[in-house]
Structure formats: C-alpha cells, structure tokens
C-alpha cells in the first residue's frame, strides 16, 4: 500500500485509534490521527504531550491507542520521542530490534508553537529520525480555549476576549510550518483533513524520508471555534479554498504548492460560520476582516513566489 492511495484499500485496514474515547463529537484531531495511522504501513510508536488528544484517549487504566504510545509532559514530547528513537537505533545496531519502526509525535498547537517549541526545535536541529505532527486547532482547547500563538488575529478566546477593551486576539498567528522549514529539515508540510489524499500522501512521503520531518495539519475544534459539530471537514475545505490554510510542502528546501483553488474564496466564508469571529462582522470591527484578508493574500502570493 505504499504506492497509490485507494479508498478500498484504506477501508480494509484496521483503525488504530479505537472508538469509545472521550473526544468531542466531530473533533478534527480524532479524524487527523485516524488518517495518519491509516496512511502508514509501518509499525508506529507515538508520543503525545498533555492536551485534548492525550486526556481523552488515555483515561486511568484504559487507552484507545492500539499502538505503543507514550504520554509526555506538555513541554517535551519531541525530546521524549527523540530519546525513544535513539534507544531504538542502539538496539537495531545490537541486533535486538527490527529496523522499520517509525516514531511519531501527535501534539496540539499549544504543545508545539509555544510550550513544546524548545524541545521540538532541539530535536529537529539534532536530526532525529522522527515525524512531528501538529494538529492545529488554534488555541489551548483542553484547558478553556486560551489563546495560543497559533490563534489568528481577532479570535475571541478566554484570554483575549472580544469586548470593549480589545477585539479578540491582537496579534497574527505564527507561521510554524515556515519556522520548522528554516531548521533545514528535509521535509515540512501543511495538510488538511478535507483533502485526505494529499494528507495521506504526505504522511507516506515523510515516513520514507530519513531524518526529522514536520507536518502541520488543520484540526477544527467545534467547541473552541463555536461552530457546528458536523462541519470540521467543510470548514477545513473552506480554509484551503480561501488560502487561509494553503496546502504545500518544502522538501530539501524546494517549495511545492499542492493545491491551487480554481476560485479563491473570500476569507469571510471561513470566518462567518465560527462564533469566535462573530464580533468581527460588527461595524466597528469590520476593518479587522480586511486586515486579515490582506495578510492572507500577501502570504499566499509570497508562497507562490517561493516555488
């Protein structure tokens, strides 16, 4: 199955994240994890820092993971999996372990952009043979929707509340994918669960590449985004078609855009269904939508020019 991706083949594979976990109905992270594990034909060892995915899939004596999985502290998932990968290399050298095991981190944006950044940056710089996946839901959803550095400008969060004092978050989000690519790693990419074929191809490509890899995957959160519980895929699709979340990859320094929308949708189409942006449509805040649109257009043009 390492060549083409066919739905028939995928449907016959075992889903390695068992049902019965306590993730919210319609959670984007659960969809992302299932897609990633279905894409791989390799044995996987995974690690997750504290976050939504961790607390809902490993409760007391129970786990939803059908693979070896480690819970680490919020700040050190990359260091943890780097240590496991190093130990595995030693065991392979001694003839005590199989060679084809792959090591993956599944972490939210809080554990990636902010608290976990130092260990992630270090693991990438040291060159560990790991794949780091950020399921990016754009805030600290597990602890009450606090803003993270992945939260977009204008987002209404519990620590950047929209009101008379501020109109939601007052800073733009980090470009984490670009930051990771600047570590000169062999592979960095962005993906979306709305484009499963693209997502799964990127996972497969990353697992074939030796060294550190980073994939940033949009992960709608209906509680934090205050959207409907059945629209994670639709919102992901609009995010891609509005170029809010462009699909691209940077392989050995070469940038490739994987999807150019036939008709670029306005950013309003992405913002309107989400309660966290409802205040932006009031007359006194409408300029922020124009500001966001301008930033999206600039980033998109810059991305196209970098290819």
Short mmCIF file of C-alpha atoms in Angstrom, two decimals:
data_model
loop_
_atom_site.label_atom_id
_atom_site.label_comp_id
_atom_site.label_asym_id
_atom_site.label_seq_id
_atom_site.Cartn_x
_atom_site.Cartn_y
_atom_site.Cartn_z
CA UNK A 1 0.00 0.00 0.00
CA UNK A 2 2.99 2.35 -0.10
CA UNK A 3 2.17 3.43 -3.69
CA UNK A 4 -1.21 4.82 -4.65
CA UNK A 5 -3.93 5.54 -2.08
CA UNK A 6 -7.21 3.78 -2.77
CA UNK A 7 -10.27 4.08 -0.55
CA UNK A 8 -10.93 0.36 -0.96
CA UNK A 9 -7.50 -0.49 0.46
CA UNK A 10 -7.88 2.00 3.29
CA UNK A 11 -11.32 0.70 4.22
CA UNK A 12 -9.88 -2.77 4.73
CA UNK A 13 -7.24 -1.59 7.21
CA UNK A 14 -7.67 -1.65 10.97
CA UNK A 15 -8.32 1.74 12.57
CA UNK A 16 -5.64 2.02 15.24
CA UNK A 17 -7.41 4.63 17.37
CA UNK A 18 -10.26 2.71 18.97
CA UNK A 19 -13.73 4.14 19.32
CA UNK A 20 -15.00 4.79 22.84
CA UNK A 21 -12.51 7.57 23.52
CA UNK A 22 -13.83 10.79 25.02
CA UNK A 23 -13.00 13.26 22.28
CA UNK A 24 -15.81 15.65 21.40
CA UNK A 25 -18.21 14.64 18.67
CA UNK A 26 -16.87 15.94 15.38
CA UNK A 27 -13.37 16.66 16.76
CA UNK A 28 -10.85 17.33 14.00
CA UNK A 29 -7.96 15.78 15.93
CA UNK A 30 -9.55 12.32 16.02
CA UNK A 31 -10.05 12.46 12.24
CA UNK A 32 -6.45 13.52 11.72
CA UNK A 33 -4.99 10.76 13.90
CA UNK A 34 -7.05 8.08 12.16
CA UNK A 35 -5.93 9.32 8.74
CA UNK A 36 -2.28 9.38 9.75
CA UNK A 37 -2.33 5.87 11.20
CA UNK A 38 -4.25 4.53 8.20
CA UNK A 39 -1.67 6.04 5.86
CA UNK A 40 1.21 4.12 7.40
CA UNK A 41 2.15 0.52 6.68
CA UNK A 42 4.95 0.69 9.22
CA UNK A 43 4.79 -0.19 12.92
CA UNK A 44 4.37 3.10 14.77
CA UNK A 45 5.49 4.25 18.21
CA UNK A 46 3.77 7.52 19.12
CA UNK A 47 4.01 10.15 21.80
CA UNK A 48 1.59 12.90 22.80
CA UNK A 49 2.12 15.72 25.26
CA UNK A 50 -0.62 16.82 27.60
CA UNK A 51 -3.59 18.11 25.63
CA UNK A 52 -7.05 17.22 24.31
CA UNK A 53 -5.83 14.15 22.46
CA UNK A 54 -3.93 12.82 25.46
CA UNK A 55 -6.59 13.28 28.13
CA UNK A 56 -9.37 11.84 26.02
CA UNK A 57 -7.58 8.76 24.71
CA UNK A 58 -5.86 7.57 27.86
CA UNK A 59 -8.16 7.58 30.85
CA UNK A 60 -7.00 5.89 34.05
CA UNK A 61 -6.27 2.26 33.16
CA UNK A 62 -7.76 2.50 29.67
CA UNK A 63 -6.33 3.53 26.31
CA UNK A 64 -7.72 3.99 22.82
CA UNK A 65 -4.34 3.54 21.20
CA UNK A 66 -3.76 0.20 19.50
CA UNK A 67 -0.10 1.07 19.05
CA UNK A 68 2.70 1.69 21.58
CA UNK A 69 2.01 5.21 22.83
CA UNK A 70 3.65 7.43 25.43
CA UNK A 71 2.21 10.40 27.29
CA UNK A 72 4.84 13.05 27.99
CA UNK A 73 4.71 16.38 29.77
CA UNK A 74 3.42 19.40 27.87
CA UNK A 75 6.87 20.71 27.02
CA UNK A 76 8.84 17.67 25.96
CA UNK A 77 7.07 15.36 23.50
CA UNK A 78 9.76 15.90 20.87
CA UNK A 79 12.52 15.16 23.40
CA UNK A 80 10.68 12.06 24.58
CA UNK A 81 10.25 10.55 21.12
CA UNK A 82 13.83 11.56 20.24
CA UNK A 83 15.04 9.52 23.22
CA UNK A 84 12.97 6.52 22.14
CA UNK A 85 14.26 6.82 18.59
CA UNK A 86 17.86 6.96 19.85
CA UNK A 87 17.33 3.89 22.03
CA UNK A 88 15.82 2.06 19.06
CA UNK A 89 18.85 2.88 16.90
CA UNK A 90 21.13 1.37 19.53
CA UNK A 91 19.00 -1.78 19.79
CA UNK A 92 18.98 -2.17 15.99
CA UNK A 93 22.76 -1.86 15.98
CA UNK A 94 22.93 -4.64 18.56
CA UNK A 95 20.55 -6.80 16.56
CA UNK A 96 17.85 -6.63 19.23
CA UNK A 97 15.12 -4.68 17.37
CA UNK A 98 13.57 -4.51 13.91
CA UNK A 99 14.64 -1.62 11.71
CA UNK A 100 11.38 -0.46 10.16
CA UNK A 101 9.67 1.10 13.20
CA UNK A 102 8.63 4.75 12.76
CA UNK A 103 8.35 7.35 15.53
CA UNK A 104 5.62 10.00 15.53
CA UNK A 105 4.55 12.83 17.82
CA UNK A 106 0.91 13.95 17.80
CA UNK A 107 0.72 17.33 19.53
CA UNK A 108 -1.63 20.29 19.57
CA UNK A 109 -0.57 23.83 18.79
CA UNK A 110 -0.07 24.68 22.47
CA UNK A 111 2.44 21.86 22.84
CA UNK A 112 4.06 22.80 19.53
CA UNK A 113 4.03 26.54 18.86
CA UNK A 114 4.51 27.57 22.50
CA UNK A 115 5.27 25.27 25.43
CA UNK A 116 6.87 22.47 23.42
CA UNK A 117 8.80 24.63 20.98
CA UNK A 118 12.19 24.37 22.68
CA UNK A 119 12.27 20.56 22.69
CA UNK A 120 10.85 20.46 19.15
CA UNK A 121 13.46 22.87 17.85
CA UNK A 122 16.22 20.90 19.57
CA UNK A 123 15.08 17.54 18.19
CA UNK A 124 14.88 18.97 14.67
CA UNK A 125 18.33 20.52 14.95
CA UNK A 126 19.88 17.27 16.23
CA UNK A 127 18.44 15.40 13.26
CA UNK A 128 16.42 12.66 14.92
CA UNK A 129 14.56 10.34 12.56
CA UNK A 130 11.08 11.32 13.72
CA UNK A 131 7.85 12.72 12.28
CA UNK A 132 6.29 15.51 14.33
CA UNK A 133 2.62 16.16 13.60
CA UNK A 134 0.86 19.23 14.96
CA UNK A 135 -2.93 19.01 14.98
CA UNK A 136 -3.55 22.72 14.93
CA UNK A 137 -6.87 23.82 16.47
CA UNK A 138 -5.56 27.33 17.09
CA UNK A 139 -5.89 27.62 20.88
CA UNK A 140 -5.45 25.78 24.18
CA UNK A 141 -8.75 23.95 23.82
CA UNK A 142 -8.19 21.40 26.60
CA UNK A 143 -7.92 23.98 29.36
CA UNK A 144 -10.56 26.50 28.35
CA UNK A 145 -9.79 27.99 24.92
CA UNK A 146 -6.93 30.26 25.93
CA UNK A 147 -5.18 31.98 23.04
CA UNK A 148 -2.01 30.35 21.70
CA UNK A 149 0.48 31.76 19.22
CA UNK A 150 -1.45 29.76 16.60
CA UNK A 151 -4.65 31.72 17.29
CA UNK A 152 -5.42 34.11 14.43
CA UNK A 153 -5.86 37.87 14.70
CA UNK A 154 -9.31 38.75 16.05
CA UNK A 155 -10.08 35.33 17.56
CA UNK A 156 -12.27 35.58 20.66
CA UNK A 157 -10.61 33.38 23.29
CA UNK A 158 -10.82 33.25 27.08
CA UNK A 159 -7.51 35.13 27.44
CA UNK A 160 -8.11 37.50 24.52
CA UNK A 161 -11.83 38.13 24.98
CA UNK A 162 -13.57 40.30 22.41
CA UNK A 163 -15.27 43.27 24.05
CA UNK A 164 -14.92 46.97 24.68
CA UNK A 165 -11.19 46.77 25.51
CA UNK A 166 -9.86 44.53 22.72
CA UNK A 167 -11.48 43.00 19.60
CA UNK A 168 -10.16 39.49 20.32
CA UNK A 169 -6.53 38.49 19.80
CA UNK A 170 -4.46 41.46 18.70
CA UNK A 171 -1.59 39.59 17.04
CA UNK A 172 -1.32 37.49 13.87
CA UNK A 173 -0.58 33.76 14.21
CA UNK A 174 2.91 32.30 13.85
CA UNK A 175 3.88 30.68 10.56
CA UNK A 176 5.03 27.49 12.26
CA UNK A 177 5.46 25.44 9.09
CA UNK A 178 7.85 28.01 7.69
CA UNK A 179 9.69 28.25 11.01
CA UNK A 180 10.24 24.49 11.04
CA UNK A 181 11.43 24.53 7.42
CA UNK A 182 14.00 27.14 8.46
CA UNK A 183 15.55 24.43 10.66
CA UNK A 184 16.82 22.98 7.36
CA UNK A 185 14.99 19.71 7.95
CA UNK A 186 14.42 17.51 4.87
CA UNK A 187 10.63 17.78 4.94
CA UNK A 188 8.00 20.20 6.24
CA UNK A 189 4.41 20.43 5.04
CA UNK A 190 0.87 21.62 5.67
CA UNK A 191 -2.17 19.38 5.23
CA UNK A 192 -5.91 19.38 5.87
CA UNK A 193 -8.33 16.55 6.68
CA UNK A 194 -10.63 17.86 3.92
CA UNK A 195 -8.02 16.69 1.39
CA UNK A 196 -7.38 13.20 2.72
CA UNK A 197 -5.47 12.02 -0.34
CA UNK A 198 -2.99 14.87 -0.08
CA UNK A 199 -2.69 14.37 3.68
CA UNK A 200 -2.04 10.64 3.48
CA UNK A 201 0.46 11.00 0.61
CA UNK A 202 2.40 13.48 2.72
CA UNK A 203 2.45 11.10 5.65
CA UNK A 204 3.76 8.30 3.46
CA UNK A 205 6.38 10.52 1.88
CA UNK A 206 7.52 11.77 5.28
CA UNK A 207 7.85 8.24 6.67
CA UNK A 208 10.14 7.31 3.77
CA UNK A 209 12.48 10.24 4.42
CA UNK A 210 15.36 9.78 6.84
CA UNK A 211 15.69 12.50 9.47
CA UNK A 212 13.35 14.99 11.14
CA UNK A 213 10.02 15.80 9.49
CA UNK A 214 7.23 18.22 10.46
CA UNK A 215 3.63 18.28 9.21
CA UNK A 216 1.14 20.91 10.36
CA UNK A 217 -2.47 19.73 9.99
CA UNK A 218 -5.52 21.96 10.47
CA UNK A 219 -7.81 20.47 13.12
CA UNK A 220 -11.16 22.24 13.59
CA UNK A 221 -12.48 22.31 17.17
CA UNK A 222 -16.22 22.95 17.28
CA UNK A 223 -16.16 23.93 20.97
CA UNK A 224 -13.35 26.48 20.65
CA UNK A 225 -14.34 27.66 17.18
CA UNK A 226 -18.01 27.71 18.24
CA UNK A 227 -19.09 26.02 15.06
CA UNK A 228 -21.37 23.08 14.32
CA UNK A 229 -20.18 19.66 15.42
CA UNK A 230 -20.53 18.22 11.92
CA UNK A 231 -18.62 20.81 9.91
CA UNK A 232 -14.94 20.01 10.61
CA UNK A 233 -14.35 18.81 7.06
CA UNK A 234 -16.36 21.63 5.44
CA UNK A 235 -14.51 24.29 7.45
CA UNK A 236 -11.19 22.65 6.56
CA UNK A 237 -12.15 22.77 2.89
CA UNK A 238 -13.07 26.46 3.04
CA UNK A 239 -9.80 27.15 4.86
CA UNK A 240 -7.91 25.61 1.94
CA UNK A 241 -10.03 27.23 -0.78
CA UNK A 242 -9.69 30.68 0.80
CA UNK A 243 -5.90 30.15 1.07
CA UNK A 244 -6.17 30.67 4.82
CA UNK A 245 -4.60 27.20 5.12
CA UNK A 246 -2.65 26.56 1.92
CA UNK A 247 -1.54 23.01 1.16
CA UNK A 248 2.17 22.92 0.44
CA UNK A 249 5.37 21.07 1.20
CA UNK A 250 9.02 22.04 1.48
CA UNK A 251 11.29 19.15 0.57
CA UNK A 252 15.02 19.73 0.90
CA UNK A 253 14.42 23.46 0.56
CA UNK A 254 12.19 23.23 -2.51
CA UNK A 255 8.64 24.53 -2.04
CA UNK A 256 5.69 22.96 -3.86
CA UNK A 257 2.10 24.19 -3.62
CA UNK A 258 -0.09 21.10 -3.72
CA UNK A 259 -3.45 22.76 -4.32
CA UNK A 260 -4.35 25.99 -6.10
CA UNK A 261 -8.08 26.76 -5.76
CA UNK A 262 -9.92 27.20 -9.07
CA UNK A 263 -11.79 30.07 -7.47
CA UNK A 264 -10.20 31.61 -4.38
CA UNK A 265 -12.93 32.08 -1.78
CA UNK A 266 -13.06 35.22 0.40
CA UNK A 267 -11.84 34.77 3.95
CA UNK A 268 -15.29 35.81 5.18
CA UNK A 269 -16.59 32.41 4.10
CA UNK A 270 -14.21 30.79 6.59
CA UNK A 271 -14.85 33.27 9.41
CA UNK A 272 -18.65 33.57 9.19
CA UNK A 273 -19.64 30.06 10.45
CA UNK A 274 -17.42 30.41 13.56
CA UNK A 275 -18.70 32.06 16.73
CA UNK A 276 -15.16 33.06 17.75
CA UNK A 277 -15.21 35.59 14.89
CA UNK A 278 -18.84 36.78 15.11
CA UNK A 279 -17.82 40.15 16.64
CA UNK A 280 -15.66 40.89 13.59
CA UNK A 281 -18.80 41.33 11.50
CA UNK A 282 -19.93 44.30 13.61
CA UNK A 283 -19.35 47.68 12.02
CA UNK A 284 -16.63 48.83 14.41
CA UNK A 285 -14.53 45.69 13.80
CA UNK A 286 -15.06 45.10 10.11
CA UNK A 287 -11.63 46.61 9.36
CA UNK A 288 -10.06 43.58 11.06
CA UNK A 289 -11.53 41.29 8.41
CA UNK A 290 -9.93 43.49 5.75
CA UNK A 291 -6.66 43.31 7.69
CA UNK A 292 -6.87 39.52 7.88
CA UNK A 293 -7.74 39.23 4.19
CA UNK A 294 -4.77 41.44 3.28
CA UNK A 295 -2.42 39.23 5.32
CA UNK A 296 -3.81 36.05 3.74
CA UNK A 297 -3.38 37.50 0.24
CA UNK A 298 0.19 38.61 0.97
CA UNK A 299 1.16 35.24 2.45
CA UNK A 300 -0.43 33.36 -0.47
CA UNK A 301 1.41 35.48 -3.07
CA UNK A 302 4.66 35.04 -1.16
CA UNK A 303 4.15 31.28 -1.08
CA UNK A 304 3.51 31.12 -4.83
CA UNK A 305 6.62 33.19 -5.50
CA UNK A 306 8.74 30.87 -3.36
CA UNK A 307 8.08 27.86 -5.61
#
